[in-house]
mmCIF file of C-alpha atoms in Angstrom:
data_model
loop_
_atom_site.group_PDB
_atom_site.id
_atom_site.type_symbol
_atom_site.label_atom_id
_atom_site.label_comp_id
_atom_site.label_asym_id
_atom_site.label_seq_id
_atom_site.Cartn_x
_atom_site.Cartn_y
_atom_site.Cartn_z
ATOM 1 C CA MET L 1 3.128 -103.466 -27.274
ATOM 2 C CA ARG L 2 1.039 -103.927 -24.622
ATOM 3 C CA LYS L 3 4.359 -103.025 -22.368
ATOM 4 C CA ALA L 4 4.274 -99.143 -23.907
ATOM 5 C CA ILE L 5 0.353 -98.819 -23.538
ATOM 6 C CA LYS L 6 0.990 -99.987 -19.597
ATOM 7 C CA ILE L 7 3.469 -97.502 -19.106
ATOM 8 C CA GLY L 8 2.320 -94.961 -21.138
ATOM 9 C CA LEU L 9 -0.671 -95.238 -18.724
ATOM 10 C CA SER L 10 1.622 -95.045 -15.485
ATOM 11 C CA LEU L 11 2.415 -92.160 -17.018
ATOM 12 C CA PHE L 12 -0.658 -90.203 -17.638
ATOM 13 C CA ALA L 13 -2.226 -91.213 -13.923
ATOM 14 C CA THR L 14 1.532 -89.836 -12.419
ATOM 15 C CA THR L 15 1.019 -86.570 -14.003
ATOM 16 C CA ALA L 16 -2.952 -86.872 -13.013
ATOM 17 C CA LEU L 17 -1.543 -87.364 -9.306
ATOM 18 C CA TRP L 18 0.259 -84.289 -9.714
ATOM 19 C CA THR L 19 -2.127 -82.141 -10.901
ATOM 20 C CA SER L 20 -4.296 -82.958 -8.188
ATOM 21 C CA GLY L 21 -1.783 -82.806 -5.041
ATOM 22 C CA ALA L 22 -1.633 -78.591 -6.775
ATOM 23 C CA LEU L 23 -4.660 -78.235 -6.593
ATOM 24 C CA GLY L 24 -5.154 -74.763 -4.304
ATOM 25 C CA ALA L 25 -7.600 -73.744 -0.843
ATOM 26 C CA GLY L 26 -9.927 -72.252 -3.587
ATOM 27 C CA GLY L 27 -13.358 -73.199 -2.258
ATOM 28 C CA PRO L 28 -17.283 -73.127 -4.070
ATOM 29 C CA LYS L 29 -17.706 -69.928 -5.451
ATOM 30 C CA PRO L 30 -18.900 -67.012 -3.520
ATOM 31 C CA ALA L 31 -22.239 -65.875 -3.909
ATOM 32 C CA ALA L 32 -22.147 -62.452 -5.564
ATOM 33 C CA GLU L 33 -22.241 -59.495 -3.339
ATOM 34 C CA PRO L 34 -24.514 -56.907 -4.070
ATOM 35 C CA LYS L 35 -23.017 -54.145 -5.899
ATOM 36 C CA ALA L 36 -21.455 -51.034 -4.573
ATOM 37 C CA LYS L 37 -23.485 -47.803 -5.767
ATOM 38 C CA THR L 38 -20.745 -45.335 -5.413
ATOM 39 C CA ILE L 39 -16.922 -44.631 -5.350
ATOM 40 C CA LYS L 40 -17.085 -44.521 -1.476
ATOM 41 C CA GLU L 41 -18.739 -47.957 -1.128
ATOM 42 C CA LEU L 42 -16.661 -49.670 -3.563
ATOM 43 C CA VAL L 43 -13.477 -48.658 -2.325
ATOM 44 C CA ALA L 44 -14.990 -49.696 1.124
ATOM 45 C CA ARG L 45 -15.457 -53.198 -0.200
ATOM 46 C CA TYR L 46 -11.840 -53.389 -0.960
ATOM 47 C CA ASP L 47 -10.417 -51.104 1.483
ATOM 48 C CA SER L 48 -7.085 -52.650 2.478
ATOM 49 C CA SER L 49 -6.192 -50.441 5.854
ATOM 50 C CA GLY L 50 -6.452 -53.732 7.598
ATOM 51 C CA CYS L 51 -3.666 -55.435 6.607
ATOM 52 C CA ILE L 52 -0.938 -51.714 7.310
ATOM 53 C CA GLU L 53 -0.519 -52.807 10.949
ATOM 54 C CA CYS L 54 0.868 -56.110 10.378
ATOM 55 C CA HIS L 55 2.252 -55.174 7.196
ATOM 56 C CA GLU L 56 3.480 -51.728 7.089
ATOM 57 C CA GLU L 57 6.927 -52.159 5.488
ATOM 58 C CA ILE L 58 5.570 -53.784 2.621
ATOM 59 C CA ASN L 59 2.243 -51.972 2.293
ATOM 60 C CA ASP L 60 5.221 -48.442 2.367
ATOM 61 C CA GLN L 61 6.704 -50.426 -0.646
ATOM 62 C CA TRP L 62 3.252 -51.158 -2.069
ATOM 63 C CA ALA L 63 1.915 -47.533 -1.428
ATOM 64 C CA ASN L 64 5.207 -45.660 -4.202
ATOM 65 C CA SER L 65 3.740 -48.661 -6.829
ATOM 66 C CA LEU L 66 1.856 -47.647 -10.296
ATOM 67 C CA HIS L 67 -0.124 -50.230 -8.054
ATOM 68 C CA SER L 68 -1.228 -47.706 -5.385
ATOM 69 C CA HIS L 69 -2.817 -44.978 -7.990
ATOM 70 C CA SER L 70 -3.256 -47.850 -10.962
ATOM 71 C CA ILE L 71 -6.456 -45.129 -12.471
ATOM 72 C CA LEU L 72 -4.667 -42.185 -11.939
ATOM 73 C CA GLY L 73 -1.152 -43.230 -12.705
ATOM 74 C CA THR L 74 1.873 -40.947 -13.983
ATOM 75 C CA PRO L 75 -0.560 -39.458 -14.049
ATOM 76 C CA ARG L 76 -1.355 -39.931 -17.308
ATOM 77 C CA THR L 77 -3.205 -43.042 -17.232
ATOM 78 C CA ALA L 78 -6.582 -40.802 -16.251
ATOM 79 C CA PRO L 79 -7.077 -38.487 -18.626
ATOM 80 C CA THR L 80 -5.778 -41.458 -21.653
ATOM 81 C CA ILE L 81 -8.990 -42.835 -19.761
ATOM 82 C CA ILE L 82 -11.146 -40.151 -20.983
ATOM 83 C CA THR L 83 -9.502 -39.476 -24.481
ATOM 84 C CA ALA L 84 -10.368 -42.938 -24.580
ATOM 85 C CA ILE L 85 -14.311 -42.164 -24.551
ATOM 86 C CA GLU L 86 -14.315 -38.464 -25.953
ATOM 87 C CA VAL L 87 -12.544 -39.686 -29.084
ATOM 88 C CA GLY L 88 -13.045 -43.771 -29.200
ATOM 89 C CA LEU L 89 -16.367 -44.373 -27.356
ATOM 90 C CA LYS L 90 -18.537 -41.278 -28.290
ATOM 91 C CA ASN L 91 -17.431 -41.401 -32.288
ATOM 92 C CA PHE L 92 -17.924 -45.509 -32.498
ATOM 93 C CA PRO L 93 -20.928 -45.728 -34.096
ATOM 94 C CA TYR L 94 -22.242 -49.202 -32.023
ATOM 95 C CA SER L 95 -20.500 -47.883 -28.569
ATOM 96 C CA GLY L 96 -23.915 -46.977 -27.402
ATOM 97 C CA VAL L 97 -22.167 -43.811 -26.018
ATOM 98 C CA LYS L 98 -22.808 -40.549 -27.180
ATOM 99 C CA ASP L 99 -22.771 -38.682 -23.675
ATOM 100 C CA ASP L 100 -21.280 -39.693 -20.383
ATOM 101 C CA LYS L 101 -24.971 -40.716 -19.016
ATOM 102 C CA ASP L 102 -24.305 -43.777 -21.281
ATOM 103 C CA ILE L 103 -20.589 -44.605 -20.114
ATOM 104 C CA THR L 104 -21.147 -48.219 -17.967
ATOM 105 C CA VAL L 105 -18.668 -50.391 -16.768
ATOM 106 C CA GLU L 106 -18.511 -52.619 -19.326
ATOM 107 C CA HIS L 107 -17.378 -49.695 -21.479
ATOM 108 C CA LEU L 108 -14.700 -48.901 -19.552
ATOM 109 C CA ARG L 109 -13.049 -52.475 -19.086
ATOM 110 C CA MET L 110 -10.595 -51.953 -22.343
ATOM 111 C CA CYS L 111 -9.343 -50.203 -19.310
ATOM 112 C CA THR L 112 -10.880 -51.483 -16.117
ATOM 113 C CA LYS L 113 -10.185 -55.254 -17.354
ATOM 114 C CA CYS L 114 -6.431 -54.326 -15.426
ATOM 115 C CA HIS L 115 -6.133 -50.837 -13.905
ATOM 116 C CA LEU L 116 -9.386 -51.456 -11.559
ATOM 117 C CA PRO L 117 -10.665 -55.429 -12.134
ATOM 118 C CA GLN L 118 -12.811 -54.632 -9.178
ATOM 119 C CA LEU L 119 -14.409 -52.307 -11.031
ATOM 120 C CA ASP L 120 -16.880 -55.450 -12.176
ATOM 121 C CA ASP L 121 -19.130 -55.168 -9.191
ATOM 122 C CA ALA L 122 -19.848 -52.104 -9.215
ATOM 123 C CA THR L 123 -22.906 -50.919 -11.031
ATOM 124 C CA ASP L 124 -23.024 -48.682 -14.018
ATOM 125 C CA ASP L 125 -23.983 -45.980 -11.906
ATOM 126 C CA VAL L 126 -20.274 -45.752 -10.152
ATOM 127 C CA ALA L 127 -18.641 -46.478 -13.882
ATOM 128 C CA ARG L 128 -20.335 -42.727 -14.391
ATOM 129 C CA GLU L 129 -18.909 -41.028 -10.834
ATOM 130 C CA ILE L 130 -15.245 -42.071 -12.336
ATOM 131 C CA VAL L 131 -15.699 -40.509 -15.520
ATOM 132 C CA ALA L 132 -16.915 -38.010 -13.943
ATOM 133 C CA THR L 133 -14.478 -37.553 -10.853
ATOM 134 C CA ILE L 134 -11.719 -37.640 -13.576
ATOM 135 C CA LYS L 135 -13.215 -34.629 -15.593
ATOM 136 C CA GLY L 136 -13.830 -32.734 -12.063
ATOM 137 C CA TRP L 137 -9.983 -33.538 -11.556
ATOM 138 C CA GLN L 138 -8.957 -31.969 -14.818
ATOM 139 C CA LYS L 139 -11.493 -28.900 -15.128
ATOM 140 C CA ALA L 140 -9.936 -28.228 -11.278
ATOM 141 C CA LYS L 141 -6.559 -28.384 -12.569
ATOM 142 C CA LYS L 142 -7.036 -26.264 -15.759
ATOM 143 C CA ASP L 143 -8.605 -23.681 -13.178
ATOM 144 C CA GLY L 144 -5.906 -23.465 -10.685
ATOM 145 C CA ASP L 145 -8.553 -24.762 -8.167
ATOM 146 C CA ASP L 146 -5.680 -26.586 -5.881
ATOM 147 C CA ALA L 147 -7.911 -27.649 -3.391
ATOM 148 C CA LYS L 148 -10.717 -29.249 -5.356
ATOM 149 C CA ALA L 149 -7.868 -31.143 -7.699
ATOM 150 C CA GLU L 150 -6.035 -32.561 -4.881
ATOM 151 C CA GLU L 151 -9.904 -33.591 -3.031
ATOM 152 C CA LEU L 152 -10.649 -35.788 -6.424
ATOM 153 C CA GLU L 153 -6.829 -36.459 -7.500
ATOM 154 C CA ALA L 154 -7.093 -38.331 -3.731
ATOM 155 C CA THR L 155 -10.379 -39.876 -4.602
ATOM 156 C CA ILE L 156 -9.059 -41.332 -8.320
ATOM 157 C CA ALA L 157 -5.948 -42.401 -6.463
ATOM 158 C CA SER L 158 -8.186 -44.347 -4.036
ATOM 159 C CA LEU L 159 -9.730 -46.249 -6.750
ATOM 160 C CA ASN L 160 -6.563 -48.672 -6.847
ATOM 161 C CA ILE L 161 -4.928 -52.469 -7.209
ATOM 162 C CA ASN L 162 -4.487 -53.190 -3.630
ATOM 163 C CA CYS L 163 -3.291 -56.094 -0.867
ATOM 164 C CA ARG L 164 -7.581 -57.208 -2.285
ATOM 165 C CA ILE L 165 -7.206 -57.543 -5.565
ATOM 166 C CA CYS L 166 -4.057 -59.165 -6.223
ATOM 167 C CA HIS L 167 -3.803 -61.471 -2.242
ATOM 168 C CA ASN L 168 -7.634 -62.024 -2.748
ATOM 169 C CA ARG L 169 -9.812 -61.254 -5.597
ATOM 170 C CA MET L 170 -7.238 -62.060 -8.591
ATOM 171 C CA ALA L 171 -5.554 -64.576 -6.282
ATOM 172 C CA ILE L 172 -6.431 -68.016 -7.844
ATOM 173 C CA ILE L 173 -6.421 -68.320 -11.750
ATOM 174 C CA HIS L 174 -7.356 -71.811 -12.268
ATOM 175 C CA LYS L 175 -10.895 -71.365 -10.695
ATOM 176 C CA TRP L 176 -12.213 -75.068 -11.657
ATOM 177 C CA ALA L 177 -8.759 -76.871 -10.173
ATOM 178 C CA ASP L 178 -8.131 -74.983 -7.186
ATOM 179 C CA GLY L 179 -11.688 -73.387 -6.039
ATOM 180 C CA TYR L 180 -12.642 -69.861 -5.968
ATOM 181 C CA PRO L 181 -11.331 -67.259 -4.025
ATOM 182 C CA GLN L 182 -13.040 -67.374 -0.449
ATOM 183 C CA PRO L 183 -14.375 -64.012 1.069
ATOM 184 C CA ASP L 184 -12.844 -65.006 4.603
ATOM 185 C CA THR L 185 -9.199 -65.854 3.399
ATOM 186 C CA VAL L 186 -6.073 -63.962 1.893
ATOM 187 C CA TYR L 187 -4.002 -65.594 -0.502
ATOM 188 C CA GLY L 188 -0.536 -66.195 -0.450
ATOM 189 C CA ASP L 189 2.235 -68.925 0.417
ATOM 190 C CA LYS L 190 1.353 -70.291 3.615
ATOM 191 C CA ASP L 191 -1.662 -71.830 5.196
ATOM 192 C CA GLY L 192 -3.210 -71.471 8.674
ATOM 193 C CA ASP L 193 -4.786 -68.625 10.435
ATOM 194 C CA HIS L 194 -4.497 -65.218 9.634
ATOM 195 C CA GLU L 195 -5.275 -62.565 12.460
ATOM 196 C CA ASP L 196 -7.879 -60.343 11.458
ATOM 197 C CA GLU L 197 -11.394 -60.391 12.224
ATOM 198 C CA LYS L 198 -12.594 -59.760 7.724
ATOM 199 C CA PHE L 199 -9.533 -62.675 6.891
ATOM 200 C CA PRO L 200 -8.699 -65.263 9.202
ATOM 201 C CA LYS L 201 -7.905 -68.226 7.390
ATOM 202 C CA MET L 202 -4.383 -67.919 5.239
ATOM 203 C CA ALA L 203 -3.967 -70.495 2.189
ATOM 204 C CA LYS L 204 -1.578 -70.836 -0.753
ATOM 205 C CA ALA L 205 -1.875 -69.959 -4.417
ATOM 206 C CA PRO L 206 -0.967 -72.091 -6.028
ATOM 207 C CA ALA L 207 0.381 -69.138 -9.301
ATOM 208 C CA LEU L 208 0.917 -66.333 -7.050
ATOM 209 C CA GLY L 209 4.339 -67.136 -6.966
ATOM 210 C CA GLU L 210 4.810 -66.911 -11.487
ATOM 211 C CA SER L 211 4.519 -65.514 -13.845
ATOM 212 C CA ILE L 212 1.655 -66.146 -15.183
ATOM 213 C CA PHE L 213 0.311 -64.367 -11.873
ATOM 214 C CA CYS L 214 1.078 -60.884 -13.362
ATOM 215 C CA GLY L 215 0.240 -61.586 -16.795
ATOM 216 C CA GLN L 216 -2.842 -61.745 -15.972
ATOM 217 C CA CYS L 217 -3.203 -58.243 -16.564
ATOM 218 C CA HIS L 218 0.566 -57.034 -18.011
ATOM 219 C CA GLY L 219 -1.034 -59.720 -20.786
ATOM 220 C CA THR L 220 -0.668 -61.142 -24.298
ATOM 221 C CA GLY L 221 -2.275 -58.196 -25.628
ATOM 222 C CA PRO L 222 -5.468 -57.589 -27.403
ATOM 223 C CA ASN L 223 -7.668 -58.400 -25.004
ATOM 224 C CA PHE L 224 -10.122 -60.727 -27.576
ATOM 225 C CA GLU L 225 -12.345 -61.312 -24.808
ATOM 226 C CA LEU L 226 -13.930 -57.954 -25.194
ATOM 227 C CA ALA L 227 -16.401 -56.687 -27.482
ATOM 228 C CA HIS L 228 -13.892 -54.154 -28.548
ATOM 229 C CA PRO L 229 -10.599 -55.740 -28.290
ATOM 230 C CA SER L 230 -8.032 -53.273 -27.498
ATOM 231 C CA GLN L 231 -3.871 -53.558 -28.193
ATOM 232 C CA CYS L 232 -2.809 -53.079 -24.239
ATOM 233 C CA ALA L 233 0.287 -55.219 -22.381
ATOM 234 C CA THR L 234 2.131 -57.629 -24.519
ATOM 235 C CA LEU L 235 4.396 -58.265 -21.697
ATOM 236 C CA TYR L 236 3.254 -61.976 -20.699
ATOM 237 C CA GLY L 237 3.149 -62.660 -24.691
ATOM 238 C CA SER L 238 6.650 -61.067 -24.438
ATOM 239 C CA TYR L 239 8.053 -63.573 -21.667
ATOM 240 C CA LEU L 240 6.419 -66.821 -22.833
ATOM 241 C CA PHE L 241 7.433 -66.649 -26.560
ATOM 242 C CA ALA L 242 10.555 -64.284 -26.915
ATOM 243 C CA TYR L 243 12.055 -64.747 -23.144
ATOM 244 C CA THR L 244 11.363 -68.399 -21.939
ATOM 245 C CA ALA L 245 11.835 -69.392 -26.099
ATOM 246 C CA GLU L 246 15.542 -68.122 -25.285
ATOM 247 C CA GLY L 247 15.792 -70.381 -21.975
ATOM 248 C CA GLY L 248 15.447 -67.779 -19.622
ATOM 249 C CA HIS L 249 13.516 -68.992 -16.493
ATOM 250 C CA GLU L 250 13.415 -66.115 -14.083
ATOM 251 C CA SER L 251 10.136 -65.059 -13.326
ATOM 252 C CA CYS L 252 8.508 -61.536 -12.953
ATOM 253 C CA GLN L 253 8.204 -61.997 -9.035
ATOM 254 C CA ASP L 254 11.993 -63.100 -9.041
ATOM 255 C CA CYS L 255 13.531 -59.885 -10.989
ATOM 256 C CA HIS L 256 11.259 -56.778 -9.789
ATOM 257 C CA MET L 257 10.570 -58.134 -6.121
ATOM 258 C CA LYS L 258 13.455 -60.007 -4.906
ATOM 259 C CA LYS L 259 16.642 -59.626 -6.968
ATOM 260 C CA SER L 260 15.742 -56.169 -7.113
ATOM 261 C CA GLY L 261 15.549 -56.115 -3.252
ATOM 262 C CA LEU L 262 12.068 -53.534 -3.845
ATOM 263 C CA GLY L 263 9.011 -55.806 -2.762
ATOM 264 C CA HIS L 264 5.890 -54.850 -2.902
ATOM 265 C CA ASP L 265 7.236 -51.655 -5.086
ATOM 266 C CA MET L 266 7.374 -53.039 -8.363
ATOM 267 C CA GLN L 267 8.497 -50.616 -10.871
ATOM 268 C CA SER L 268 10.054 -50.506 -14.464
ATOM 269 C CA TYR L 269 11.716 -47.958 -16.162
ATOM 270 C CA ASN L 270 11.246 -45.316 -13.458
ATOM 271 C CA SER L 271 13.832 -47.051 -10.838
ATOM 272 C CA GLU L 272 17.344 -46.683 -11.301
ATOM 273 C CA VAL L 273 17.624 -50.700 -10.210
ATOM 274 C CA MET L 274 15.291 -51.848 -12.394
ATOM 275 C CA ALA L 275 16.920 -50.046 -15.652
ATOM 276 C CA LYS L 276 20.194 -51.350 -14.427
ATOM 277 C CA MET L 277 19.160 -54.725 -14.182
ATOM 278 C CA SER L 278 17.328 -54.778 -17.278
ATOM 279 C CA MET L 279 20.520 -54.011 -20.007
ATOM 280 C CA ASP L 280 23.854 -54.187 -20.080
ATOM 281 C CA VAL L 281 25.556 -51.804 -22.562
ATOM 282 C CA GLU L 282 28.779 -51.171 -24.264
ATOM 283 C CA VAL L 283 29.723 -48.280 -26.481
ATOM 284 C CA ASP L 284 33.188 -48.866 -28.448
ATOM 285 C CA GLY L 285 34.529 -45.383 -30.923
ATOM 286 C CA ARG L 286 37.093 -45.123 -33.543
ATOM 287 C CA SER L 287 37.844 -43.043 -35.960
ATOM 288 C CA LEU L 288 38.278 -43.408 -40.398
ATOM 289 C CA PHE L 289 38.695 -41.586 -43.239
ATOM 290 C CA TRP L 290 36.082 -43.190 -45.574
ATOM 291 C CA ARG L 291 35.909 -42.144 -49.121
ATOM 292 C CA LYS L 292 32.290 -41.907 -49.737
ATOM 293 C CA ASN L 293 31.585 -41.595 -53.387
ATOM 294 C CA SER L 294 33.378 -39.447 -56.039
ATOM 295 C CA ALA L 295 30.877 -36.916 -55.599
ATOM 296 C CA GLU L 296 31.613 -36.309 -51.429
ATOM 297 C CA GLY L 297 35.187 -37.536 -51.845
ATOM 298 C CA VAL L 298 36.552 -38.285 -48.489
ATOM 299 C CA ILE L 299 34.701 -37.536 -45.794
ATOM 300 C CA PRO L 300 36.799 -38.008 -41.718
ATOM 301 C CA MET L 301 34.024 -40.434 -39.679
ATOM 302 C CA GLY L 302 33.732 -41.184 -36.262
ATOM 303 C CA ILE L 303 32.005 -44.091 -35.034
ATOM 304 C CA ILE L 304 30.377 -45.537 -32.887
ATOM 305 C CA ASN L 305 29.245 -48.746 -31.641
ATOM 306 C CA VAL L 306 26.689 -49.424 -29.378
ATOM 307 C CA GLU L 307 25.898 -53.358 -28.003
ATOM 308 C CA LEU L 308 22.712 -53.225 -26.264
ATOM 309 C CA THR L 309 21.805 -56.791 -24.681
ATOM 310 C CA ASN L 310 18.521 -56.611 -23.148
ATOM 311 C CA LYS L 311 18.559 -58.780 -19.612
ATOM 312 C CA ALA L 312 14.977 -58.806 -19.080
ATOM 313 C CA GLY L 313 12.283 -61.337 -18.652
ATOM 314 C CA HIS L 314 10.413 -59.258 -21.884
ATOM 315 C CA THR L 315 10.545 -57.084 -24.592
ATOM 316 C CA ILE L 316 11.558 -53.211 -23.643
ATOM 317 C CA PRO L 317 9.830 -51.206 -23.884
ATOM 318 C CA ASP L 318 6.663 -53.076 -22.402
ATOM 319 C CA GLY L 319 4.309 -53.332 -20.614
ATOM 320 C CA MET X 1 1.556 -49.020 -29.879
ATOM 321 C CA GLY X 2 0.594 -45.158 -31.404
ATOM 322 C CA ARG X 3 -2.320 -43.062 -30.641
ATOM 323 C CA GLY X 4 -4.436 -44.649 -27.800
ATOM 324 C CA PRO X 5 -5.603 -47.569 -26.524
ATOM 325 C CA TYR X 6 -9.077 -47.265 -28.398
ATOM 326 C CA GLU X 7 -8.262 -47.486 -31.672
ATOM 327 C CA LYS X 8 -5.219 -50.449 -31.185
ATOM 328 C CA SER X 9 -5.553 -53.334 -32.771
ATOM 329 C CA GLY X 10 -1.953 -54.990 -33.176
ATOM 330 C CA LEU X 11 1.214 -54.799 -32.925
ATOM 331 C CA LEU X 12 2.560 -53.637 -36.792
ATOM 332 C CA ARG X 13 6.171 -52.760 -36.198
ATOM 333 C CA GLU X 14 8.093 -54.028 -33.454
ATOM 334 C CA THR X 15 10.949 -52.128 -33.034
ATOM 335 C CA SER X 16 11.527 -52.987 -29.007
ATOM 336 C CA LEU X 17 14.329 -54.463 -27.914
ATOM 337 C CA PRO X 18 14.091 -57.766 -27.635
ATOM 338 C CA PRO X 19 15.030 -60.578 -24.617
ATOM 339 C CA LEU X 20 18.119 -62.329 -24.112
ATOM 340 C CA LYS X 21 19.614 -60.840 -27.533
ATOM 341 C CA THR X 22 21.842 -58.832 -28.371
ATOM 342 C CA VAL X 23 21.430 -55.732 -30.415
ATOM 343 C CA HIS X 24 23.925 -53.658 -32.414
ATOM 344 C CA GLU X 25 24.091 -49.981 -33.386
ATOM 345 C CA THR X 26 26.518 -48.349 -34.923
ATOM 346 C CA PHE X 27 27.113 -44.370 -35.401
ATOM 347 C CA GLU X 28 28.845 -42.495 -37.997
ATOM 348 C CA ILE X 29 29.368 -38.575 -36.603
ATOM 349 C CA PRO X 30 31.769 -36.890 -39.567
ATOM 350 C CA TYR X 31 34.442 -34.541 -38.385
ATOM 351 C CA PRO X 32 33.738 -30.925 -39.062
ATOM 352 C CA TYR X 33 35.527 -29.674 -41.712
ATOM 353 C CA THR X 34 35.406 -27.194 -45.402
ATOM 354 C CA ASP X 35 36.525 -27.304 -48.587
ATOM 355 C CA VAL X 36 39.601 -24.730 -49.517
ATOM 356 C CA VAL X 37 41.782 -24.001 -52.200
ATOM 357 C CA LYS X 38 45.210 -23.681 -51.652
ATOM 358 C CA ASP X 39 47.874 -22.859 -54.112
ATOM 359 C CA GLY X 40 45.127 -23.335 -56.902
ATOM 360 C CA LYS X 41 44.065 -27.028 -55.571
ATOM 361 C CA LYS X 42 41.321 -28.469 -53.476
ATOM 362 C CA THR X 43 41.565 -29.318 -50.572
ATOM 363 C CA ARG X 44 39.990 -30.292 -47.133
ATOM 364 C CA GLU X 45 41.072 -29.154 -44.142
ATOM 365 C CA LEU X 46 39.932 -30.225 -39.988
ATOM 366 C CA VAL X 47 37.981 -27.779 -37.966
ATOM 367 C CA ASN X 48 38.402 -29.661 -35.614
ATOM 368 C CA ASP X 49 40.212 -33.106 -34.923
ATOM 369 C CA GLU X 50 38.497 -34.316 -31.291
ATOM 370 C CA LEU X 51 34.991 -34.852 -31.361
ATOM 371 C CA VAL X 52 33.761 -35.809 -27.520
ATOM 372 C CA VAL X 53 30.538 -38.020 -28.331
ATOM 373 C CA ASN X 54 27.888 -38.227 -25.047
ATOM 374 C CA VAL X 55 26.201 -41.442 -25.715
ATOM 375 C CA LYS X 56 23.073 -41.851 -24.357
ATOM 376 C CA LEU X 57 20.053 -44.972 -23.677
ATOM 377 C CA TRP X 58 17.010 -42.890 -22.978
ATOM 378 C CA TYR X 59 13.713 -44.185 -22.349
ATOM 379 C CA VAL X 60 10.738 -42.165 -23.628
ATOM 380 C CA PRO X 61 7.297 -43.521 -22.866
ATOM 381 C CA PHE X 62 5.179 -41.553 -24.273
ATOM 382 C CA GLY X 63 7.165 -41.432 -27.380
ATOM 383 C CA GLU X 64 8.333 -37.894 -26.822
ATOM 384 C CA PHE X 65 10.491 -35.332 -24.642
ATOM 385 C CA GLU X 66 7.770 -34.281 -22.340
ATOM 386 C CA GLY X 67 9.172 -34.612 -18.767
ATOM 387 C CA HIS X 68 8.648 -38.953 -17.966
ATOM 388 C CA GLU X 69 11.697 -39.543 -20.006
ATOM 389 C CA VAL X 70 14.404 -41.375 -18.408
ATOM 390 C CA VAL X 71 18.673 -42.357 -18.652
ATOM 391 C CA PHE X 72 19.414 -45.499 -18.842
ATOM 392 C CA PHE X 73 22.831 -45.627 -19.238
ATOM 393 C CA GLU X 74 25.461 -42.682 -20.321
ATOM 394 C CA ASP X 75 28.915 -42.506 -21.585
ATOM 395 C CA GLU X 76 31.372 -40.441 -22.943
ATOM 396 C CA LYS X 77 33.279 -41.244 -25.537
ATOM 397 C CA LYS X 78 36.691 -39.332 -27.138
ATOM 398 C CA LEU X 79 37.663 -39.471 -29.826
ATOM 399 C CA ASP X 80 40.341 -38.729 -32.287
ATOM 400 C CA LEU X 81 41.869 -38.022 -36.191
ATOM 401 C CA LYS X 82 45.453 -36.917 -35.389
ATOM 402 C CA THR X 83 47.314 -38.371 -38.189
ATOM 403 C CA GLU X 84 49.706 -37.429 -40.488
ATOM 404 C CA TRP X 85 47.586 -38.474 -43.402
ATOM 405 C CA VAL X 86 47.149 -36.142 -46.199
ATOM 406 C CA TRP X 87 43.526 -34.907 -48.003
ATOM 407 C CA ARG X 88 44.200 -35.668 -51.426
#
């Protein structure tokens, strides 16, 4: 019995050591910067244009993805945010929103938690400015004012999930173990120096190449941490409970970045490559005379059998 | 999913395709026929003994055909009913 306990303790010690060895290169929680007061300030704070000189190909890939215009969307996301405000928030008795001037960052979080997580670093004025910009864009389009619509669309598109969001702000998930992302460090799969004035250091983020990293936004369903949880993306939930449970072992990055060859142009249904990778479809057909019943008699019938096999790591569709 | 993120509280029905599973769908397509009377006897006649079936798998992200739909798969099957079988 004593021997068994000793073995148990020794295994525990090994596990603890391994966990300790997995710590990333985060650090203490950085002092909070003053909140951005305008869209322009927020965009400037998360400006990733400095990355382009050395990472042009990656930037071009990213620019083709929805991450590069995560608030504008296809462009259905921006109008849906307005619908959520007009039909949802303004009609909820306890939301505190009766007018656009009542909107705060917290109110938009049901959308921006994923579509613009950096909005947490902005004042409520920025939340209201975003809403006003989207409404202005919708009106300009309706009025046929193309120049104005284009200008406002560019502003909306400047609010996005760029290098700074994934490779810094959201890079480290377990901050108590791995540390908080540091303001001078770009996170990826390498440690060392980084030729950039603002980000002179590189460090490994332990989960950046794992599905859980994407799961921060492409999540597990309702966002219960919010005052008004919303049934949102269930992709990571599906990955965990339907895909890995069936023996699946590839990561989001394996399929969407590596096997697809798309790199940072992360795509889903709009990409022919992803569509082909995701499904196997077999179609078989035959004909017969079907004696249906006494009233309708014999019916000449074509039968088409379709077999659909979802090879993706999640349900289709999902988000 | 349904009508908008602000009023969704949970999945009530799951109709998506599950990962690593094969889903079977069967479609029954009657050949066109007419009921006729020949020599005082009711019978049926095929209008056409061939069917060309176009099978398309659509991804309809917003639940309707409004421009964002994508064809994931497309195939054509030719079926025929060229038998000597006589309707009784």
